[in-house]
């Protein structure tokens, strides 16, 4: 009998399996569901980005390099300087990736020694599950630190005990935060980098939602990293910034020595960004107008959602950036609440999908257009008025 890597499926039975099956069953039966569960907004990719990709598909197709095109690395470096006021060397500090998910997944393969004493990777729970999954496949231990509303959903490395810090090789932070929409300031980022450096921990910042802010621009870890960005990496993405989830395009930026190790690893992963995608990425990174337009659309949807929730008497937390709203569920059972809401043809994600710290909350992803979001809130209100939801 062939063997299976025990890490495959190690997450155990998915707590959402029954709910997901029910959603699929109802969709197949033709129910008019409004889906607020997947972080993939409906807004189109900017025409100039689409045209750049189409124009770059030539008669001959060759392997892309792990290092990526210099023009792409320059476009990312120019964005970082324009947006964050930080100069990075496009030749040594930037690597294009096929989206940020694969970059996050593969990162521990370069920096985690599965036979060594420091095989722990720390992440905040609730959080993006790929931090833990990549760690486990690389032979490490994923340590989810439970985040709380009282702490603003912030992972604070200084609060971890010395024994945990001593066996940690990588720490993941990611603000604006999925699923809570919480934000942080430069002081927070500075403090985390100080603790990480003092403990020889590689600090990685998942900046997938960096451009989806409302009150003030979200800061990057690069802004506090100083000359050479020692001991840190920021993972960027065009998915949410430019409506390019299907293109699979992102970048890793930071410490040149770490980028060199990643480059060596990534020659083996087969996840180099295709050249025609890089042509589109160059256009997307160079333009900020479409990003501001998308922000305005997300802000309008958020207003509709927050007004609707306030009228329902529900409370939310974080939710200051990203296109997610993090709602406390009456009764405290996120799975029961999401299942009840499904009867009103509204699909949301129970917080437990993002780890232990997410229980008791649901995440709304403002994916449909403004009128779709309004319709979802109307259905929700009708369900509550009819007493169909946990109170
Ligand atoms: C927090 C976070 N990081 C990274 C990703 C991966 O995004 P992509 O691979 O599309 O760049 C996602 C996707 O939803 C996410 O929510």
mmCIF file of C-alpha atoms and ligand atoms in Angstrom:
data_model
loop_
_atom_site.group_PDB
_atom_site.id
_atom_site.type_symbol
_atom_site.label_atom_id
_atom_site.label_comp_id
_atom_site.label_asym_id
_atom_site.label_seq_id
_atom_site.Cartn_x
_atom_site.Cartn_y
_atom_site.Cartn_z
ATOM 1 C CA UNK A 1 0.000 0.000 0.000
ATOM 2 C CA UNK A 2 1.348 3.472 -0.809
ATOM 3 C CA UNK A 3 1.968 5.710 2.163
ATOM 4 C CA UNK A 4 0.495 9.150 2.779
ATOM 5 C CA UNK A 5 2.218 12.084 4.416
ATOM 6 C CA UNK A 6 0.443 12.228 7.799
ATOM 7 C CA UNK A 7 0.367 16.028 7.534
ATOM 8 C CA UNK A 8 -2.197 15.690 4.739
ATOM 9 C CA UNK A 9 -5.511 16.163 6.485
ATOM 10 C CA UNK A 10 -3.835 16.577 9.860
ATOM 11 C CA UNK A 11 -6.172 19.450 10.595
ATOM 12 C CA UNK A 12 -8.706 16.714 11.437
ATOM 13 C CA UNK A 13 -12.352 16.853 10.426
ATOM 14 C CA UNK A 14 -13.212 20.314 9.152
ATOM 15 C CA UNK A 15 -15.602 21.957 11.664
ATOM 16 C CA UNK A 16 -17.326 23.630 8.728
ATOM 17 C CA UNK A 17 -17.706 20.545 6.535
ATOM 18 C CA UNK A 18 -21.430 20.117 7.239
ATOM 19 C CA UNK A 19 -22.136 23.822 6.687
ATOM 20 C CA UNK A 20 -20.133 23.861 3.442
ATOM 21 C CA UNK A 21 -21.983 20.796 2.160
ATOM 22 C CA UNK A 22 -25.283 22.427 3.005
ATOM 23 C CA UNK A 23 -24.291 25.600 1.122
ATOM 24 C CA UNK A 24 -23.294 23.512 -1.918
ATOM 25 C CA UNK A 25 -26.540 21.525 -1.753
ATOM 26 C CA UNK A 26 -28.671 24.676 -1.630
ATOM 27 C CA UNK A 27 -26.702 26.333 -4.415
ATOM 28 C CA UNK A 28 -27.128 23.250 -6.616
ATOM 29 C CA UNK A 29 -30.856 23.350 -5.820
ATOM 30 C CA UNK A 30 -30.949 26.895 -7.205
ATOM 31 C CA UNK A 31 -31.367 28.854 -3.947
ATOM 32 C CA UNK A 32 -30.581 32.562 -4.546
ATOM 33 C CA UNK A 33 -27.722 32.671 -2.012
ATOM 34 C CA UNK A 34 -25.817 35.863 -1.275
ATOM 35 C CA UNK A 35 -22.303 34.700 -0.477
ATOM 36 C CA UNK A 36 -20.416 36.762 2.107
ATOM 37 C CA UNK A 37 -18.038 33.920 2.909
ATOM 38 C CA UNK A 38 -15.097 34.075 0.488
ATOM 39 C CA UNK A 39 -12.637 36.985 0.331
ATOM 40 C CA UNK A 40 -12.855 37.415 -3.416
ATOM 41 C CA UNK A 41 -14.738 40.609 -4.286
ATOM 42 C CA UNK A 42 -16.756 40.823 -7.507
ATOM 43 C CA UNK A 43 -15.206 44.082 -8.779
ATOM 44 C CA UNK A 44 -13.441 43.706 -12.146
ATOM 45 C CA UNK A 45 -9.675 43.815 -12.716
ATOM 46 C CA UNK A 46 -8.622 47.208 -14.198
ATOM 47 C CA UNK A 47 -8.716 47.119 -18.040
ATOM 48 C CA UNK A 48 -5.053 48.215 -18.360
ATOM 49 C CA UNK A 49 -3.971 45.223 -16.277
ATOM 50 C CA UNK A 50 -6.005 42.798 -18.392
ATOM 51 C CA UNK A 51 -4.654 44.320 -21.602
ATOM 52 C CA UNK A 52 -1.062 44.045 -20.352
ATOM 53 C CA UNK A 53 -1.530 40.336 -19.730
ATOM 54 C CA UNK A 54 -3.175 39.739 -23.098
ATOM 55 C CA UNK A 55 -0.447 41.697 -24.902
ATOM 56 C CA UNK A 56 2.287 39.664 -23.235
ATOM 57 C CA UNK A 57 1.052 36.255 -24.388
ATOM 58 C CA UNK A 58 3.482 35.538 -27.230
ATOM 59 C CA UNK A 59 3.734 32.653 -29.706
ATOM 60 C CA UNK A 60 6.476 30.951 -27.693
ATOM 61 C CA UNK A 61 6.114 30.223 -23.988
ATOM 62 C CA UNK A 62 9.292 29.826 -21.896
ATOM 63 C CA UNK A 63 9.942 29.006 -18.246
ATOM 64 C CA UNK A 64 9.924 32.064 -15.992
ATOM 65 C CA UNK A 65 12.869 32.452 -13.596
ATOM 66 C CA UNK A 66 12.574 32.178 -9.822
ATOM 67 C CA UNK A 67 14.153 35.598 -9.519
ATOM 68 C CA UNK A 68 11.508 37.177 -11.735
ATOM 69 C CA UNK A 69 11.875 39.964 -14.255
ATOM 70 C CA UNK A 70 13.914 42.979 -13.182
ATOM 71 C CA UNK A 71 11.053 45.196 -14.403
ATOM 72 C CA UNK A 72 8.665 43.487 -11.956
ATOM 73 C CA UNK A 73 11.097 43.786 -9.060
ATOM 74 C CA UNK A 74 11.572 47.455 -9.924
ATOM 75 C CA UNK A 75 7.806 48.034 -10.064
ATOM 76 C CA UNK A 76 7.437 46.507 -6.575
ATOM 77 C CA UNK A 77 10.374 48.552 -5.231
ATOM 78 C CA UNK A 78 8.877 51.739 -6.730
ATOM 79 C CA UNK A 79 5.535 50.954 -5.078
ATOM 80 C CA UNK A 80 7.204 50.395 -1.694
ATOM 81 C CA UNK A 81 9.027 53.718 -1.975
ATOM 82 C CA UNK A 82 5.969 55.659 -3.163
ATOM 83 C CA UNK A 83 3.546 54.133 -0.672
ATOM 84 C CA UNK A 84 5.735 53.522 2.391
ATOM 85 C CA UNK A 85 8.640 55.920 1.856
ATOM 86 C CA UNK A 86 11.150 53.056 2.051
ATOM 87 C CA UNK A 87 13.933 52.440 -0.449
ATOM 88 C CA UNK A 88 14.591 48.779 -1.232
ATOM 89 C CA UNK A 89 17.086 47.348 -3.694
ATOM 90 C CA UNK A 90 15.154 45.762 -6.565
ATOM 91 C CA UNK A 91 18.087 43.491 -7.387
ATOM 92 C CA UNK A 92 18.530 41.933 -3.944
ATOM 93 C CA UNK A 93 15.495 42.666 -1.744
ATOM 94 C CA UNK A 94 12.477 41.776 -3.887
ATOM 95 C CA UNK A 95 11.140 38.460 -5.222
ATOM 96 C CA UNK A 96 7.953 38.158 -7.300
ATOM 97 C CA UNK A 97 5.667 35.252 -6.284
ATOM 98 C CA UNK A 98 2.581 33.477 -7.588
ATOM 99 C CA UNK A 99 0.289 35.228 -5.138
ATOM 100 C CA UNK A 100 1.024 35.448 -1.435
ATOM 101 C CA UNK A 101 -0.540 32.139 -0.357
ATOM 102 C CA UNK A 102 2.142 29.970 -1.921
ATOM 103 C CA UNK A 103 4.814 32.372 -0.666
ATOM 104 C CA UNK A 104 3.478 32.062 2.901
ATOM 105 C CA UNK A 105 3.123 28.289 2.600
ATOM 106 C CA UNK A 106 6.650 27.774 1.275
ATOM 107 C CA UNK A 107 8.470 30.269 3.490
ATOM 108 C CA UNK A 108 9.158 27.884 6.429
ATOM 109 C CA UNK A 109 10.799 25.434 4.031
ATOM 110 C CA UNK A 110 13.645 27.953 3.769
ATOM 111 C CA UNK A 111 13.952 28.983 7.427
ATOM 112 C CA UNK A 112 12.772 26.103 9.601
ATOM 113 C CA UNK A 113 15.177 23.304 10.508
ATOM 114 C CA UNK A 114 12.883 20.329 11.228
ATOM 115 C CA UNK A 115 15.681 18.573 13.113
ATOM 116 C CA UNK A 116 16.737 21.616 15.132
ATOM 117 C CA UNK A 117 15.616 22.987 18.509
ATOM 118 C CA UNK A 118 13.766 25.976 16.996
ATOM 119 C CA UNK A 119 10.988 24.457 14.972
ATOM 120 C CA UNK A 120 8.042 26.523 16.253
ATOM 121 C CA UNK A 121 6.203 29.101 14.170
ATOM 122 C CA UNK A 122 3.989 31.536 16.050
ATOM 123 C CA UNK A 123 0.818 33.048 14.574
ATOM 124 C CA UNK A 124 -2.265 34.782 15.938
ATOM 125 C CA UNK A 125 -5.553 32.856 16.150
ATOM 126 C CA UNK A 126 -8.014 33.724 14.644
ATOM 127 C CA UNK A 127 -5.844 34.109 11.565
ATOM 128 C CA UNK A 128 -5.103 32.964 8.039
ATOM 129 C CA UNK A 129 -4.745 29.157 8.222
ATOM 130 C CA UNK A 130 -1.826 28.934 5.748
ATOM 131 C CA UNK A 131 0.700 30.134 8.379
ATOM 132 C CA UNK A 132 0.071 26.893 10.300
ATOM 133 C CA UNK A 133 -0.322 24.635 7.282
ATOM 134 C CA UNK A 134 3.002 25.592 5.656
ATOM 135 C CA UNK A 135 4.721 25.158 9.002
ATOM 136 C CA UNK A 136 3.412 21.625 9.485
ATOM 137 C CA UNK A 137 4.376 20.495 5.996
ATOM 138 C CA UNK A 138 7.873 21.880 6.606
ATOM 139 C CA UNK A 139 8.153 19.702 9.724
ATOM 140 C CA UNK A 140 7.572 22.423 12.298
ATOM 141 C CA UNK A 141 5.139 23.095 15.123
ATOM 142 C CA UNK A 142 2.509 25.779 14.553
ATOM 143 C CA UNK A 143 1.718 27.635 17.765
ATOM 144 C CA UNK A 144 -1.501 29.660 17.509
ATOM 145 C CA UNK A 145 -1.585 32.421 20.118
ATOM 146 C CA UNK A 146 -5.211 33.209 20.955
ATOM 147 C CA UNK A 147 -5.936 36.855 20.171
ATOM 148 C CA UNK A 148 -8.594 38.781 22.036
ATOM 149 C CA UNK A 149 -10.845 41.721 21.453
ATOM 150 C CA UNK A 150 -9.391 43.357 24.579
ATOM 151 C CA UNK A 151 -5.921 43.304 22.960
ATOM 152 C CA UNK A 152 -7.278 44.693 19.700
ATOM 153 C CA UNK A 153 -6.664 41.304 18.021
ATOM 154 C CA UNK A 154 -2.926 42.056 18.137
ATOM 155 C CA UNK A 155 -0.288 39.378 18.492
ATOM 156 C CA UNK A 156 2.138 40.726 21.105
ATOM 157 C CA UNK A 157 5.454 38.859 21.024
ATOM 158 C CA UNK A 158 6.577 40.475 24.293
ATOM 159 C CA UNK A 159 3.735 38.700 26.098
ATOM 160 C CA UNK A 160 4.996 35.222 25.138
ATOM 161 C CA UNK A 161 7.016 33.289 27.657
ATOM 162 C CA UNK A 162 10.794 32.932 27.278
ATOM 163 C CA UNK A 163 10.636 29.180 26.656
ATOM 164 C CA UNK A 164 8.287 29.662 23.679
ATOM 165 C CA UNK A 165 10.391 32.487 22.255
ATOM 166 C CA UNK A 166 13.518 30.316 22.565
ATOM 167 C CA UNK A 167 12.048 27.558 20.390
ATOM 168 C CA UNK A 168 10.458 29.896 17.826
ATOM 169 C CA UNK A 169 12.110 30.442 14.442
ATOM 170 C CA UNK A 170 9.399 32.477 12.662
ATOM 171 C CA UNK A 171 6.580 34.755 13.841
ATOM 172 C CA UNK A 172 3.749 35.829 11.543
ATOM 173 C CA UNK A 173 1.865 39.074 11.958
ATOM 174 C CA UNK A 174 -0.609 40.404 9.408
ATOM 175 C CA UNK A 175 -2.380 43.767 9.680
ATOM 176 C CA UNK A 176 -4.858 44.872 8.425
ATOM 177 C CA UNK A 177 -5.990 41.540 9.772
ATOM 178 C CA UNK A 178 -8.007 38.727 8.278
ATOM 179 C CA UNK A 179 -10.543 37.862 9.691
ATOM 180 C CA UNK A 180 -11.045 40.730 12.166
ATOM 181 C CA UNK A 181 -10.141 43.768 10.057
ATOM 182 C CA UNK A 182 -8.044 45.036 12.998
ATOM 183 C CA UNK A 183 -5.275 47.539 12.265
ATOM 184 C CA UNK A 184 -1.991 48.453 13.984
ATOM 185 C CA UNK A 185 0.297 51.467 14.171
ATOM 186 C CA UNK A 186 4.026 51.966 13.679
ATOM 187 C CA UNK A 187 4.677 51.693 17.423
ATOM 188 C CA UNK A 188 3.224 48.176 17.478
ATOM 189 C CA UNK A 189 5.275 47.109 14.461
ATOM 190 C CA UNK A 190 8.471 48.600 15.948
ATOM 191 C CA UNK A 191 7.939 46.727 19.199
ATOM 192 C CA UNK A 192 7.354 43.377 17.478
ATOM 193 C CA UNK A 193 10.502 43.757 15.404
ATOM 194 C CA UNK A 194 12.528 44.645 18.493
ATOM 195 C CA UNK A 195 11.362 41.523 20.327
ATOM 196 C CA UNK A 196 11.892 39.340 17.254
ATOM 197 C CA UNK A 197 15.419 40.632 16.697
ATOM 198 C CA UNK A 198 16.331 40.277 20.369
ATOM 199 C CA UNK A 199 15.250 36.604 20.189
ATOM 200 C CA UNK A 200 16.686 35.757 16.738
ATOM 201 C CA UNK A 201 13.183 35.207 15.356
ATOM 202 C CA UNK A 202 12.404 35.953 11.717
ATOM 203 C CA UNK A 203 9.450 38.359 11.728
ATOM 204 C CA UNK A 204 7.162 37.988 8.702
ATOM 205 C CA UNK A 205 4.449 40.493 7.922
ATOM 206 C CA UNK A 206 1.548 39.385 5.729
ATOM 207 C CA UNK A 207 0.546 42.615 3.984
ATOM 208 C CA UNK A 208 -2.132 41.165 1.704
ATOM 209 C CA UNK A 209 -4.722 43.799 2.828
ATOM 210 C CA UNK A 210 -2.317 46.742 3.077
ATOM 211 C CA UNK A 211 -4.210 48.780 0.505
ATOM 212 C CA UNK A 212 -7.722 48.183 1.814
ATOM 213 C CA UNK A 213 -7.836 50.875 4.497
ATOM 214 C CA UNK A 214 -10.442 53.537 5.294
ATOM 215 C CA UNK A 215 -9.336 55.991 8.016
ATOM 216 C CA UNK A 216 -5.613 56.216 7.356
ATOM 217 C CA UNK A 217 -3.118 54.292 5.209
ATOM 218 C CA UNK A 218 -2.035 51.039 6.844
ATOM 219 C CA UNK A 219 1.686 51.005 7.725
ATOM 220 C CA UNK A 220 4.144 48.340 6.543
ATOM 221 C CA UNK A 221 6.687 46.525 8.692
ATOM 222 C CA UNK A 222 9.215 47.821 6.146
ATOM 223 C CA UNK A 223 8.654 51.332 7.542
ATOM 224 C CA UNK A 224 10.237 50.442 10.884
ATOM 225 C CA UNK A 225 12.842 47.986 9.606
ATOM 226 C CA UNK A 226 15.646 50.486 8.922
ATOM 227 C CA UNK A 227 18.607 50.081 6.576
ATOM 228 C CA UNK A 228 18.721 46.592 5.024
ATOM 229 C CA UNK A 229 15.438 45.471 6.672
ATOM 230 C CA UNK A 230 17.408 43.027 8.840
ATOM 231 C CA UNK A 231 15.559 39.955 10.115
ATOM 232 C CA UNK A 232 12.243 40.690 8.425
ATOM 233 C CA UNK A 233 10.195 39.920 5.362
ATOM 234 C CA UNK A 234 6.973 41.513 4.119
ATOM 235 C CA UNK A 235 4.675 39.508 1.859
ATOM 236 C CA UNK A 236 2.689 41.631 -0.608
ATOM 237 C CA UNK A 237 -0.176 40.725 -2.924
ATOM 238 C CA UNK A 238 -2.032 42.175 -5.888
ATOM 239 C CA UNK A 239 -5.099 40.036 -5.189
ATOM 240 C CA UNK A 240 -7.068 42.500 -3.077
ATOM 241 C CA UNK A 241 -5.198 45.663 -4.083
ATOM 242 C CA UNK A 242 -5.956 45.284 -7.774
ATOM 243 C CA UNK A 243 -8.718 42.673 -8.055
ATOM 244 C CA UNK A 244 -6.256 40.068 -9.347
ATOM 245 C CA UNK A 245 -7.019 36.980 -7.246
ATOM 246 C CA UNK A 246 -7.082 34.802 -10.367
ATOM 247 C CA UNK A 247 -3.748 36.073 -11.690
ATOM 248 C CA UNK A 248 -1.809 34.751 -8.659
ATOM 249 C CA UNK A 249 0.641 37.609 -8.212
ATOM 250 C CA UNK A 250 2.517 38.902 -5.192
ATOM 251 C CA UNK A 251 6.015 39.644 -3.915
ATOM 252 C CA UNK A 252 8.308 39.141 -0.941
ATOM 253 C CA UNK A 253 10.363 42.147 0.157
ATOM 254 C CA UNK A 254 12.951 42.517 2.916
ATOM 255 C CA UNK A 255 16.355 41.418 4.211
ATOM 256 C CA UNK A 256 18.630 40.619 1.224
ATOM 257 C CA UNK A 257 20.240 37.595 2.939
ATOM 258 C CA UNK A 258 16.803 36.074 3.600
ATOM 259 C CA UNK A 259 15.668 36.874 0.061
ATOM 260 C CA UNK A 260 18.784 35.039 -1.228
ATOM 261 C CA UNK A 261 17.790 31.906 0.761
ATOM 262 C CA UNK A 262 14.232 32.141 -0.512
ATOM 263 C CA UNK A 263 15.487 32.523 -4.039
ATOM 264 C CA UNK A 264 17.465 29.287 -3.689
ATOM 265 C CA UNK A 265 14.426 27.490 -2.270
ATOM 266 C CA UNK A 266 12.084 28.889 -4.863
ATOM 267 C CA UNK A 267 14.189 27.618 -7.761
ATOM 268 C CA UNK A 268 12.835 24.224 -6.594
ATOM 269 C CA UNK A 269 9.182 24.974 -5.837
ATOM 270 C CA UNK A 270 8.072 25.561 -9.421
ATOM 271 C CA UNK A 271 6.002 28.552 -8.344
ATOM 272 C CA UNK A 272 7.790 31.288 -10.316
ATOM 273 C CA UNK A 273 5.357 33.900 -11.610
ATOM 274 C CA UNK A 274 4.673 33.454 -15.362
ATOM 275 C CA UNK A 275 6.096 36.262 -17.531
ATOM 276 C CA UNK A 276 2.683 37.362 -18.875
ATOM 277 C CA UNK A 277 1.370 37.647 -15.316
ATOM 278 C CA UNK A 278 4.423 39.741 -14.436
ATOM 279 C CA UNK A 279 3.618 42.055 -17.363
ATOM 280 C CA UNK A 280 0.191 42.634 -15.814
ATOM 281 C CA UNK A 281 1.708 42.977 -12.343
ATOM 282 C CA UNK A 282 4.050 45.738 -13.531
ATOM 283 C CA UNK A 283 1.056 47.791 -14.671
ATOM 284 C CA UNK A 284 -0.870 47.111 -11.442
ATOM 285 C CA UNK A 285 1.990 48.015 -9.082
ATOM 286 C CA UNK A 286 2.604 51.261 -11.023
ATOM 287 C CA UNK A 287 -0.947 52.585 -10.719
ATOM 288 C CA UNK A 288 -2.636 53.866 -7.558
ATOM 289 C CA UNK A 289 -5.775 55.360 -9.118
ATOM 290 C CA UNK A 290 -7.629 52.057 -9.464
ATOM 291 C CA UNK A 291 -6.640 51.176 -5.899
ATOM 292 C CA UNK A 292 -8.262 54.343 -4.544
ATOM 293 C CA UNK A 293 -11.382 53.618 -6.616
ATOM 294 C CA UNK A 294 -11.612 50.111 -5.176
ATOM 295 C CA UNK A 295 -11.166 51.502 -1.662
ATOM 296 C CA UNK A 296 -14.108 53.856 -2.215
ATOM 297 C CA UNK A 297 -16.283 50.922 -3.329
ATOM 298 C CA UNK A 298 -15.275 48.847 -0.289
ATOM 299 C CA UNK A 299 -15.978 51.845 1.972
ATOM 300 C CA UNK A 300 -19.505 52.186 0.541
ATOM 301 C CA UNK A 301 -20.211 48.485 1.110
ATOM 302 C CA UNK A 302 -18.818 48.686 4.620
ATOM 303 C CA UNK A 303 -21.132 51.585 5.423
ATOM 304 C CA UNK A 304 -24.140 49.542 4.264
ATOM 305 C CA UNK A 305 -23.025 46.567 6.392
ATOM 306 C CA UNK A 306 -22.293 48.593 9.521
ATOM 307 C CA UNK A 307 -25.583 50.521 9.266
ATOM 308 C CA UNK A 308 -27.456 47.244 8.860
ATOM 309 C CA UNK A 309 -25.690 45.625 11.812
ATOM 310 C CA UNK A 310 -26.312 48.658 14.022
ATOM 311 C CA UNK A 311 -30.013 48.551 13.136
ATOM 312 C CA UNK A 312 -30.040 44.847 14.060
ATOM 313 C CA UNK A 313 -28.511 45.726 17.419
ATOM 314 C CA UNK A 314 -25.395 43.638 16.676
ATOM 315 C CA UNK A 315 -21.856 44.621 17.622
ATOM 316 C CA UNK A 316 -18.644 44.274 15.677
ATOM 317 C CA UNK A 317 -14.975 44.528 16.574
ATOM 318 C CA UNK A 318 -11.823 45.414 14.603
ATOM 319 C CA UNK A 319 -13.364 45.994 11.164
ATOM 320 C CA UNK A 320 -11.362 49.196 10.609
ATOM 321 C CA UNK A 321 -9.791 48.021 7.345
ATOM 322 C CA UNK A 322 -10.046 45.117 4.808
ATOM 323 C CA UNK A 323 -13.418 44.227 3.305
ATOM 324 C CA UNK A 324 -14.277 42.034 6.268
ATOM 325 C CA UNK A 325 -16.588 42.795 9.166
ATOM 326 C CA UNK A 326 -16.118 40.779 12.358
ATOM 327 C CA UNK A 327 -19.425 40.390 14.167
ATOM 328 C CA UNK A 328 -20.071 39.060 17.667
ATOM 329 C CA UNK A 329 -22.880 36.505 17.505
ATOM 330 C CA UNK A 330 -25.753 36.647 19.976
ATOM 331 C CA UNK A 331 -25.781 33.414 21.938
ATOM 332 C CA UNK A 332 -22.060 32.842 21.304
ATOM 333 C CA UNK A 333 -22.365 29.881 18.891
ATOM 334 C CA UNK A 334 -20.896 31.047 15.572
ATOM 335 C CA UNK A 335 -21.671 27.803 13.729
ATOM 336 C CA UNK A 336 -25.322 27.775 14.868
ATOM 337 C CA UNK A 337 -25.747 31.428 13.905
ATOM 338 C CA UNK A 338 -24.196 30.973 10.445
ATOM 339 C CA UNK A 339 -26.347 27.892 9.863
ATOM 340 C CA UNK A 340 -29.508 29.806 10.846
ATOM 341 C CA UNK A 341 -28.556 32.689 8.567
ATOM 342 C CA UNK A 342 -28.290 30.236 5.701
ATOM 343 C CA UNK A 343 -32.064 29.773 5.906
ATOM 344 C CA UNK A 344 -32.280 33.456 4.959
ATOM 345 C CA UNK A 345 -30.024 32.679 1.937
ATOM 346 C CA UNK A 346 -27.066 34.596 3.387
ATOM 347 C CA UNK A 347 -23.725 32.761 3.644
ATOM 348 C CA UNK A 348 -21.155 33.927 6.222
ATOM 349 C CA UNK A 349 -18.081 32.270 7.756
ATOM 350 C CA UNK A 350 -18.193 31.066 11.369
ATOM 351 C CA UNK A 351 -15.180 32.472 13.210
ATOM 352 C CA UNK A 352 -13.957 29.031 14.280
ATOM 353 C CA UNK A 353 -12.782 28.526 10.678
ATOM 354 C CA UNK A 354 -9.870 30.846 11.558
ATOM 355 C CA UNK A 355 -8.756 29.021 14.691
ATOM 356 C CA UNK A 356 -9.677 28.791 18.337
ATOM 357 C CA UNK A 357 -9.750 32.545 18.937
ATOM 358 C CA UNK A 358 -12.542 32.944 16.372
ATOM 359 C CA UNK A 359 -15.312 31.101 18.204
ATOM 360 C CA UNK A 360 -18.292 33.288 19.002
ATOM 361 C CA UNK A 361 -17.783 35.529 15.963
ATOM 362 C CA UNK A 362 -18.710 35.460 12.296
ATOM 363 C CA UNK A 363 -16.877 37.072 9.390
ATOM 364 C CA UNK A 364 -18.697 38.918 6.636
ATOM 365 C CA UNK A 365 -16.735 39.292 3.396
ATOM 366 C CA UNK A 366 -18.236 42.210 1.474
ATOM 367 C CA UNK A 367 -17.984 40.459 -1.858
ATOM 368 C CA UNK A 368 -21.195 41.411 -3.737
ATOM 369 C CA UNK A 369 -21.779 44.954 -5.002
ATOM 370 C CA UNK A 370 -23.414 47.604 -2.804
ATOM 371 C CA UNK A 371 -26.929 46.509 -3.710
ATOM 372 C CA UNK A 372 -26.047 42.865 -3.019
ATOM 373 C CA UNK A 373 -24.717 43.870 0.408
ATOM 374 C CA UNK A 374 -27.905 45.871 1.064
ATOM 375 C CA UNK A 375 -30.053 42.913 0.039
ATOM 376 C CA UNK A 376 -28.061 40.642 2.381
ATOM 377 C CA UNK A 377 -28.715 43.012 5.294
ATOM 378 C CA UNK A 378 -32.431 43.146 4.436
ATOM 379 C CA UNK A 379 -32.658 39.348 4.432
ATOM 380 C CA UNK A 380 -30.778 39.246 7.729
ATOM 381 C CA UNK A 381 -33.152 41.821 9.258
ATOM 382 C CA UNK A 382 -36.232 39.893 8.085
ATOM 383 C CA UNK A 383 -34.823 36.651 9.566
ATOM 384 C CA UNK A 384 -34.184 38.342 12.898
ATOM 385 C CA UNK A 385 -37.658 39.913 12.938
ATOM 386 C CA UNK A 386 -39.182 36.495 12.325
ATOM 387 C CA UNK A 387 -37.219 35.116 15.271
ATOM 388 C CA UNK A 388 -35.266 32.687 13.078
ATOM 389 C CA UNK A 389 -31.808 33.622 14.447
ATOM 390 C CA UNK A 390 -30.222 32.808 17.828
ATOM 391 C CA UNK A 391 -30.811 35.749 20.179
HETATM 392 C C1 LIG B 1 -4.402 37.122 5.348
HETATM 393 C C2 LIG B 1 -4.208 36.587 3.978
HETATM 394 N N1 LIG B 1 -2.967 36.431 3.525
HETATM 395 C C3 LIG B 1 -2.719 35.947 2.303
HETATM 396 C C4 LIG B 1 -3.754 35.573 1.469
HETATM 397 C C5 LIG B 1 -3.414 34.985 0.131
HETATM 398 O O1 LIG B 1 -3.760 35.821 -0.900
HETATM 399 P P1 LIG B 1 -3.175 35.646 -2.364
HETATM 400 O O2 LIG B 1 -2.551 34.291 -2.461
HETATM 401 O O3 LIG B 1 -4.350 35.788 -3.252
HETATM 402 O O4 LIG B 1 -2.149 36.722 -2.540
HETATM 403 C C6 LIG B 1 -5.072 35.730 1.879
HETATM 404 C C7 LIG B 1 -6.180 35.343 0.988
HETATM 405 O O5 LIG B 1 -7.335 35.521 1.247
HETATM 406 C C8 LIG B 1 -5.304 36.245 3.174
HETATM 407 O O6 LIG B 1 -6.544 36.417 3.639
#
